[in-house]
XYZ file of C-alpha atoms in Angstrom:
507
model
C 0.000 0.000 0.000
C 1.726 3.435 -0.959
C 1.229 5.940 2.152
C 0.234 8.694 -0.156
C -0.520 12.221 0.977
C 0.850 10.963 4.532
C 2.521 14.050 4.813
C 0.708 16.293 2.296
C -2.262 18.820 2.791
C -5.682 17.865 2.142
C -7.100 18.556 -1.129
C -9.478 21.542 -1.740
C -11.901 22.238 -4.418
C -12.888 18.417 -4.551
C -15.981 18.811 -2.586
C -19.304 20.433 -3.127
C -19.700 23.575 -1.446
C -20.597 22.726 2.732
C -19.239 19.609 2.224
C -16.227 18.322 4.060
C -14.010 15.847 1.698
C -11.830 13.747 3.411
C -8.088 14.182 3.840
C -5.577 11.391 1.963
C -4.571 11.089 5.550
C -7.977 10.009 6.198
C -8.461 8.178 3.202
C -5.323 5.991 4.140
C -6.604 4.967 7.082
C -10.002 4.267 6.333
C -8.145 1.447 3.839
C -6.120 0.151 6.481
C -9.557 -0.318 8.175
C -11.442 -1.744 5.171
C -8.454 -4.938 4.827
C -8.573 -5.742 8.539
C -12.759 -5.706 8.769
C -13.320 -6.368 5.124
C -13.743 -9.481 2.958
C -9.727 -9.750 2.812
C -9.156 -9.730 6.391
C -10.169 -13.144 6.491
C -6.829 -14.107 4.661
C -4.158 -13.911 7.142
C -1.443 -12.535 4.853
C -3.895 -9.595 4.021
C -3.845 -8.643 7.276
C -0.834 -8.946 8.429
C 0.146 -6.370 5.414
C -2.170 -4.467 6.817
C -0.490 -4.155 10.080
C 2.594 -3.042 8.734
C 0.998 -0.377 6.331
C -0.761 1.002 9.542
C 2.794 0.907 11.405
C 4.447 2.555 8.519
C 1.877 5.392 8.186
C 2.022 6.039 11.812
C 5.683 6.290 11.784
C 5.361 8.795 8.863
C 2.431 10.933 9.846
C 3.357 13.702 12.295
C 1.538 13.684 15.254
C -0.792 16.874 14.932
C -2.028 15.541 11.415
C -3.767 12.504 13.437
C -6.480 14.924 14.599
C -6.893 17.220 11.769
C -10.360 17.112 10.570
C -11.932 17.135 14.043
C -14.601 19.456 14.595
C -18.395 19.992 16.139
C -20.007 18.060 12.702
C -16.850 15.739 11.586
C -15.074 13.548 13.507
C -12.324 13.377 11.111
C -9.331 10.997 11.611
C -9.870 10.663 14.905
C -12.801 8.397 14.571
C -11.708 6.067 11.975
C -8.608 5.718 14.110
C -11.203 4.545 16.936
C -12.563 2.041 14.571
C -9.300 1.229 13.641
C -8.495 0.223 17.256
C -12.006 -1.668 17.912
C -10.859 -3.890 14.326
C -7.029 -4.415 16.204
C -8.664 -5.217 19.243
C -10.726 -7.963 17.345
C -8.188 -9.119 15.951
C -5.662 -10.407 18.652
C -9.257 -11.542 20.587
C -9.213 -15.323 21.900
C -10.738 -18.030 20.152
C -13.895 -19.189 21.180
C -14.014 -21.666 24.488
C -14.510 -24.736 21.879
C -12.264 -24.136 20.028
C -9.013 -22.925 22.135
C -6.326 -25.439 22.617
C -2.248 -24.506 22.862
C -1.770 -23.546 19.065
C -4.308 -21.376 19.131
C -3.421 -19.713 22.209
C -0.054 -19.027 21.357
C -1.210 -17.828 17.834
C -3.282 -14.949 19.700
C -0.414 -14.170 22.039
C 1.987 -13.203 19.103
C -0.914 -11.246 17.404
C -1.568 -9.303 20.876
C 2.177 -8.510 20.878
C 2.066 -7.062 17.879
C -0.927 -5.508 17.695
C 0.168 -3.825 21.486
C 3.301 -2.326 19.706
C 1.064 -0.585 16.976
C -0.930 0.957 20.009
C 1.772 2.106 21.650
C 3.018 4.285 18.528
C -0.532 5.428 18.232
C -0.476 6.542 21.656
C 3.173 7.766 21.680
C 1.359 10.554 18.766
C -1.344 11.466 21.094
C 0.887 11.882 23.936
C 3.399 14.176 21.266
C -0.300 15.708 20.307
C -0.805 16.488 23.938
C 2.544 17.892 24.898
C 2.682 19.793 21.483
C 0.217 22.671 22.467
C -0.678 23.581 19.124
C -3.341 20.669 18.715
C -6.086 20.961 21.315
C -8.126 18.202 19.311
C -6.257 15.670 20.522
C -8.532 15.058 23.541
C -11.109 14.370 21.271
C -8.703 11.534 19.307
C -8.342 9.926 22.390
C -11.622 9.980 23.354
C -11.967 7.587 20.471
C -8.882 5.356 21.472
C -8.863 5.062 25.075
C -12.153 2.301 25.058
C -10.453 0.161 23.133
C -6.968 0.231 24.043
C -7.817 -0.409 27.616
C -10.183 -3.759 26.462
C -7.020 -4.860 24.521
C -4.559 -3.892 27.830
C -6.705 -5.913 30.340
C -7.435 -8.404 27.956
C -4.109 -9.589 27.217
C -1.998 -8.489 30.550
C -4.119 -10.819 32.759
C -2.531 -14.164 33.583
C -4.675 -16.070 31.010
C -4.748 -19.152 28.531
C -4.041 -17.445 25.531
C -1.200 -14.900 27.081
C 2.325 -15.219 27.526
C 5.029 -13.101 29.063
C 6.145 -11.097 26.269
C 2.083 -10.424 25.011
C 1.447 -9.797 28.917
C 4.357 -7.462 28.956
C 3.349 -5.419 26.324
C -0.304 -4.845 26.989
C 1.782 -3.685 30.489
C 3.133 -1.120 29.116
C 0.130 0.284 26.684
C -1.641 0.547 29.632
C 0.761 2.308 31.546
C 0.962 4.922 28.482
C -2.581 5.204 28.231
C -2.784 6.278 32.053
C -0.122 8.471 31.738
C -1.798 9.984 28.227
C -5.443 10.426 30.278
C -3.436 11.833 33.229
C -4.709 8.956 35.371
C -2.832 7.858 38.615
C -4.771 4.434 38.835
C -7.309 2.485 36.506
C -10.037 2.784 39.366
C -9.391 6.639 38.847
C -9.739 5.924 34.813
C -12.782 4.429 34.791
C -14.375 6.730 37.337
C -13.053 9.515 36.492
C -10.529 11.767 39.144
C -11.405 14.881 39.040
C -15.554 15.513 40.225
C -16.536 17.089 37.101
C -15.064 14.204 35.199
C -17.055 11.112 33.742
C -14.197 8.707 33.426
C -14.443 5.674 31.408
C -16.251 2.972 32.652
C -19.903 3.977 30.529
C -17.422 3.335 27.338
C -15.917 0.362 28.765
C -19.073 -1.536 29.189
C -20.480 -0.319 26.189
C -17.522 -2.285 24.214
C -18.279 -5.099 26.623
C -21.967 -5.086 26.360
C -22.193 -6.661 22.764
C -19.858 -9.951 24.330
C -21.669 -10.409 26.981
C -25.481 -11.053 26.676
C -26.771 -14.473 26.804
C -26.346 -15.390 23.191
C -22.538 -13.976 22.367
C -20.787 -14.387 25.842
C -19.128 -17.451 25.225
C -17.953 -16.211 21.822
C -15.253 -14.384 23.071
C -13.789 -15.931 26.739
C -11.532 -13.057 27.240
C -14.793 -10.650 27.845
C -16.392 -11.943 31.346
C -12.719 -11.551 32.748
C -11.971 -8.192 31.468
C -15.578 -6.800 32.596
C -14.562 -8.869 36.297
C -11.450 -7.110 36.588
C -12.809 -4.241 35.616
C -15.888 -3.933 38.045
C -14.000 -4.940 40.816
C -11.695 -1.802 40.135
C -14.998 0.645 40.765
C -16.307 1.056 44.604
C -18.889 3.102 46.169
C -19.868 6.038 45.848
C -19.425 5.281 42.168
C -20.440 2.108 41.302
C -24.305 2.572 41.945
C -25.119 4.629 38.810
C -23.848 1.884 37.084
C -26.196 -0.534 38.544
C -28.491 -1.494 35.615
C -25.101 -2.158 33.222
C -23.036 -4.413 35.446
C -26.335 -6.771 37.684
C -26.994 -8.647 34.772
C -24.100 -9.561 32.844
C -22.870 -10.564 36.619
C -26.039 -12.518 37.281
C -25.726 -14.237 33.641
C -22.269 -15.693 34.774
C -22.770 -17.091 37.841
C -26.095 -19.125 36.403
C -23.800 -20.789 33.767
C -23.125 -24.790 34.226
C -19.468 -24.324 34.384
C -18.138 -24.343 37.903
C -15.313 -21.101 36.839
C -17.732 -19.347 35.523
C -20.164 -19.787 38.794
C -17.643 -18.846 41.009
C -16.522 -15.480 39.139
C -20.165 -14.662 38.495
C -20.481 -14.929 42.554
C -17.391 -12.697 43.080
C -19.173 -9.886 40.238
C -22.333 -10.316 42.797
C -20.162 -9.862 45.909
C -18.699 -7.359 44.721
C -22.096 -5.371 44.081
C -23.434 -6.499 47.782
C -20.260 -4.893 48.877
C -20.177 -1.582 47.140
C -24.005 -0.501 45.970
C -26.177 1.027 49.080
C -28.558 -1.409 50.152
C -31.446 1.258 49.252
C -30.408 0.473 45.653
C -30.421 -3.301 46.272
C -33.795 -3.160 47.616
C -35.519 -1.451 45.030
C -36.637 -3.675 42.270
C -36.283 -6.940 44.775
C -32.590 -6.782 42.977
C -31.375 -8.307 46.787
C -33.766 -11.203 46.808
C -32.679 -12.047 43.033
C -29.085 -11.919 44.365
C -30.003 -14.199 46.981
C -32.057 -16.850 44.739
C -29.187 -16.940 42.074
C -26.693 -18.087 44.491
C -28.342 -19.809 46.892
C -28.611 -22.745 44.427
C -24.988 -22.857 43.976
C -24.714 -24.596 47.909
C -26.084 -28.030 46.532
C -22.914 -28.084 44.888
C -20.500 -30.205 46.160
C -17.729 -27.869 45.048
C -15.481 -26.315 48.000
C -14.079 -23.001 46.017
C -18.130 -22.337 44.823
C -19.637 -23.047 48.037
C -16.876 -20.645 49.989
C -17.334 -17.651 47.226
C -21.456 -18.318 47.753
C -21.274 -18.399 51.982
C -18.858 -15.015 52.051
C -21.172 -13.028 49.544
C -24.744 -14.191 51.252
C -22.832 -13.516 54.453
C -22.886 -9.824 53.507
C -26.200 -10.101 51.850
C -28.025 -11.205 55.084
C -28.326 -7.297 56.662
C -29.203 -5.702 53.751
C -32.141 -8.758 52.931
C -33.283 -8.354 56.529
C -33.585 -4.352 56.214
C -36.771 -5.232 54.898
C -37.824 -7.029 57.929
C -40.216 -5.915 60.122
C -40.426 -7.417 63.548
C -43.059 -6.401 66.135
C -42.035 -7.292 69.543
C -45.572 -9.079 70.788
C -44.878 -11.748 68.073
C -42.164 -14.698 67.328
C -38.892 -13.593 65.458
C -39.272 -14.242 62.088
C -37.402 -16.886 59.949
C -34.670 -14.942 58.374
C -32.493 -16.040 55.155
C -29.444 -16.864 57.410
C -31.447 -19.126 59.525
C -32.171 -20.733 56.064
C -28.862 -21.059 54.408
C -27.515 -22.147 58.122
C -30.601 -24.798 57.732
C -28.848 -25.929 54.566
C -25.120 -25.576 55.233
C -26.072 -28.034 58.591
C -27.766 -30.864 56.456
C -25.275 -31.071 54.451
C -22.168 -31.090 57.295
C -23.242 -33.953 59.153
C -23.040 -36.605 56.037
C -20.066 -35.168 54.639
C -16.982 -36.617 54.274
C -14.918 -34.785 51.621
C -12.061 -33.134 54.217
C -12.188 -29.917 51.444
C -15.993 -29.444 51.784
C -15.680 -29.691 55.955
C -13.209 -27.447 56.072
C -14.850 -24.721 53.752
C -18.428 -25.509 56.149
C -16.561 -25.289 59.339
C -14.108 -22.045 58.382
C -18.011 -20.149 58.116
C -19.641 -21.463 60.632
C -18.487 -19.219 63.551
C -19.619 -16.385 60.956
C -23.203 -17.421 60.977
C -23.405 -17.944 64.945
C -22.588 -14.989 65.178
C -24.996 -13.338 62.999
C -28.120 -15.074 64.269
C -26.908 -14.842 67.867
C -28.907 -15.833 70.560
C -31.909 -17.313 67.960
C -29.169 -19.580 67.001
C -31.223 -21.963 69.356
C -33.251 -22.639 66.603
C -30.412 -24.477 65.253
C -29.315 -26.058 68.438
C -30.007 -29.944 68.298
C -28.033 -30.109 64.357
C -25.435 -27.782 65.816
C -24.728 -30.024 68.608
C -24.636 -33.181 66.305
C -22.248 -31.275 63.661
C -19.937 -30.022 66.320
C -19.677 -33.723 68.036
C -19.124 -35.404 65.005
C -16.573 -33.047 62.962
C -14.473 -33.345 66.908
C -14.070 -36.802 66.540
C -12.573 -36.501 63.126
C -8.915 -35.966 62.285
C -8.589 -33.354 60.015
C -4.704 -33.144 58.893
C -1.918 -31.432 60.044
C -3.428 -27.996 59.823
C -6.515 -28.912 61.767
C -8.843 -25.903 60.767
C -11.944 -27.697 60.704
C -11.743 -29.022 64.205
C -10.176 -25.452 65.211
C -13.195 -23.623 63.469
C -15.584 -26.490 65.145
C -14.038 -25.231 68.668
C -14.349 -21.365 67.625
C -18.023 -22.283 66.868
C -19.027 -24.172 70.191
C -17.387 -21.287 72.033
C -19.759 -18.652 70.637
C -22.634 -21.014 71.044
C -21.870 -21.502 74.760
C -21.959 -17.703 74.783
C -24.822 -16.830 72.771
C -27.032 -19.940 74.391
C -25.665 -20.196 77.887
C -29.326 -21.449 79.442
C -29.386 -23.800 76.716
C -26.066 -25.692 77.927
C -26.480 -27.242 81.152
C -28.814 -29.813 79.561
C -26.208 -30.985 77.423
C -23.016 -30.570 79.874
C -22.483 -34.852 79.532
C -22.385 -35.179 75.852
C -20.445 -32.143 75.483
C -17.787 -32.591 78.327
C -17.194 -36.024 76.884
C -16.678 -34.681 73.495
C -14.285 -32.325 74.536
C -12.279 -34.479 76.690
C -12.097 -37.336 73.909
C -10.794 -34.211 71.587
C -8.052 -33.541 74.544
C -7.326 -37.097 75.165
C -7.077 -37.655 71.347
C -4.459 -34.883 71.069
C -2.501 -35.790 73.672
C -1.596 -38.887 72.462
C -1.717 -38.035 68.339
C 0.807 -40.177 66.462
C 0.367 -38.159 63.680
C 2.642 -35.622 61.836
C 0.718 -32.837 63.684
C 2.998 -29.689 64.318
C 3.593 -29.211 68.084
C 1.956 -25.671 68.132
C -1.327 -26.866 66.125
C -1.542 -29.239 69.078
C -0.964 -26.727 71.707
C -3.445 -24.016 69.821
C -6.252 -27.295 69.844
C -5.430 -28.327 73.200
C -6.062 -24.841 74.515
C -9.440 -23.938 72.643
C -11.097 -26.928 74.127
C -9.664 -26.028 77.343
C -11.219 -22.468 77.207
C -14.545 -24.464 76.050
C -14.467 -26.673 79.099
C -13.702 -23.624 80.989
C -17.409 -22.005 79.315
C -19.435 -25.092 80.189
C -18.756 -25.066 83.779
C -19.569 -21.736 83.690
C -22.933 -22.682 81.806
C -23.410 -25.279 84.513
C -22.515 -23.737 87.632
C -19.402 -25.583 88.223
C -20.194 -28.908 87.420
C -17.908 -29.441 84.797
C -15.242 -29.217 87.668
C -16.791 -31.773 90.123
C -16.669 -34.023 87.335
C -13.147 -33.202 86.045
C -12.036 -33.792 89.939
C -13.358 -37.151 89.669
C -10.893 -38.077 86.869
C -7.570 -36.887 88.261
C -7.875 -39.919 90.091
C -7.233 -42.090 87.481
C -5.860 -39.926 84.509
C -1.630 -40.579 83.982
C -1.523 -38.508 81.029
C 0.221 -35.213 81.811
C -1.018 -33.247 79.131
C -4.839 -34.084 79.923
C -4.367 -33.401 83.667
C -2.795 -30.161 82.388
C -5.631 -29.173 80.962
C -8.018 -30.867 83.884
C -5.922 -28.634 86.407
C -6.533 -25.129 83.951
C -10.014 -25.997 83.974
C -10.009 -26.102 88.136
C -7.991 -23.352 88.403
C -10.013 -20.689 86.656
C -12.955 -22.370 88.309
C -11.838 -21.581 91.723
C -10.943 -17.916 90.934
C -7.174 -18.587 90.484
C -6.024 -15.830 87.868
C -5.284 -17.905 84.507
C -2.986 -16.776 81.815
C -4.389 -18.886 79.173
C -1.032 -20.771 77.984
């Protein structure tokens, strides 16, 4: 392709009168567009001659030319040079899902790397526009580019399947250049905006996104539900409300897919939203309740990572879904959505025996305790049953299920003190099997994971004797008769020693 006119004047005289005829400039470009969208861009040598014309006739056009042709009723060069992007953009995209695979991937990750060098001469022009003075369109040039370019830079500088260090490096650096072109100190300040009377970004970032991700074209293009991810999670409140209506859905439309990745970063896009929209907003519309329903589903699956990402987000969910509780003191308290999902989560701990899936119940099982408080009663028989039965299990070296188990009967002896004294047997022979089990653990079992167990069920002995009035240490006296272990009479003797009103330094 000859660059011609690249550094000529427009033409005059070759328009009608009020008419505004495209510079050579302009013309160039718009060809460079038409062999990379057209019917040849579908032969790869066509288009890669098309990336070198368009690096050649950026390397020959001066910098101010790139804008000329900008005004009020013509966008000029400006806006076939954001088309331009949107067509390179396309271009270095990943393969669909189906059809990906390691030749494929590595295909798009030399494409990205070149395609990232051609943006980073465009936006070494603006940047020569900008510190030029003389060219006060160029604002409105990158207006066009900056949507684009920052798809491509998240795209491709995420750890990803069809990146590799020198694509990922590249996209790097564009988008370091374009927040150094927009005067940007941080993406979440691009996409919001910094200053108050700016707009930022994110409206033009979702608007390229939009087309990828409804329910027919999502899976088209696997880079898009990360890059729109990434990207949401970079915009917080006060910001992030206006742009409820754009980023609930596509979120909701991931997590309801049958793939377990795609569940779990649809949950995170939810989570996110819990955390960051006012619970006003979330009310209106029931948009809290479809939250809820969308992910409460996901806790019949017997995935750990899922069912963790589901218990965090409907762990923040719960106040703003009871908000819209009323509760008049003359009746019963009603049946909230925690006591629900802690229903669930219960049912399904006492059968289980995947160690993964009992440690993600137990690690959020203190969490809900404590949110329900003293109406966990309600829950009080399964609790008991759960907590007896995950004791009695050995739960590798790390022991967090049977540390989380402890953490949970200690609030419950808190929370439910009257509740306790009718259980004191089962419970005091639960925790001194636990103690006795310790002590005498032939198993790999760092020392201070012993110690750390050996002391929470120590302070929980210490709780039910306060829950029954000193019982627990008539009992405990009965077996330092007969105990020879030292490290259980230890622990008998803490017990008796707080009990009596001896000052304990819980070691």
């Amino acid at each position: 392709m000859e660059l011609d006119g690249a550094k000529e004047a427009p033409r005059e005289g070759s328009s009608l009168p009020g008419e505004r005829s495209p510079s050579a400039l302009e013309q160039n470009f718009s060809k460079i567009l038409h062999r990379l969208i057209g019917q040849e861009a579908r032969r790869s040598n066509s288009r890669d001659a098309a990336l070198r014309d368009l690096g050649a006739l950026l390397e020959a056009t001066e910098s101010n030319r790139l804008f000329e042709g900008c005004d009020e009723s013509h966008r000029g060069i400006p806006e076939v040079l954001g088309q331009v992007a949107k067509a390179l953009g396309k271009y270095a995209d990943p393969p669909k899902e189906e059809e990906g695979g390691s030749n494929g991937h590595s295909e798009v990750a030399k494409k990205a790397a070149e395609v990232g060098l051609l943006f980073l001469k465009l936006l070494g022009k603006v940047e020569a526009a900008k510190n030029s003075l003389v060219c006060p369109a160029w604002e409105t040039g990158l207006g066009h580019l900056a949507g684009p370019i920052y798809v491509f830079s998240i795209t491709h500088s995420l750890e990803k399947p069809w990146t590799s260090p020198k694509s990922q490096e590249v996209a790097g650096e564009v988008l370091t250049l374009l927040l150094r072109v927009t005067e940007c100190s941080s993406v979440a300040g691009f996409l919001r905006g910094e200053k108050e009377d700016e707009k930022g970004k994110f409206i033009v970032v979702m608007g390229l996104l939009k087309p990828h991700l409804n329910k027919e074209t999502w899976k088209n293009n696997p880079a898009a539900k990360h890059v729109f991810s990434w990207t949401l999670k970079q915009v917080t409140r006060p910001w992030l409300n206006q742009h409820l209506e754009r980023i609930l859905p596509p979120s909701l439309l991931i997590s309801d897919d049958y793939q377990t990745e795609n569940k779990i970063l649809g949950v995170h896009c939810l989570h996110h939203i819990v955390l960051n929209v006012p619970a006003a907003d979330l009310l209106q519309f029931n948009r809290a309740q479809v939250i809820y329903h969308a992910i409460f589903n996901h806790l019949y699956m017997p995935e750990h990572n899922l069912i963790q990402a589901v218990l965090l987000c409907l762990l923040d969910l719960f106040p703003i879904l009871e908000k819209a509780m009323h509760w008049k003191g003359d009746a019963a308290r009603p049946t909230t959505h925690c006591d629900e999902v802690l229903q669930l989560i219960l049912t399904h701990m006492e059968p289980e025996h995947r160690l993964l899936l009992r440690r993600t119940y137990a690690r959020n099982l203190p969490a809900f305790v404590k949110r329900l408080g003293i109406l966990t009663v309600r829950h009080l028989k399964r609790l008991e049953r759960v907590i007896i039965g995950y004791l009695e299990i050995y739960d590798g070296p790390e022991e967090e299920a049977r540390l989380k188990i402890l953490e949970t009967l200690k609030l419950l002896m808190q929370y439910t003190w009257p509740r306790i004294s009718c259980r004191l047997v089962v419970l005091l022979k639960a925790l001194l099997k636990l103690i006795c089990d310790v002590a005498r653990d032939p198993t790999l079992t760092p020392e201070p994971i012993k110690n750390t167990l050996l002391q929470e069920a120590t302070d929980c002995l210490i709780l039910l004797d306060h829950c029954s009035q000193g019982q627990v240490k008539d009992l405990l006296a009965k077996i330092l008769l007969s105990c020879e272990d030292r490290t259980v009479v230890s622990c008998i003797r803490k017990v008796q020693q707080v009990s009596e009103g001896t000052s304990y330094d819980g070691t």
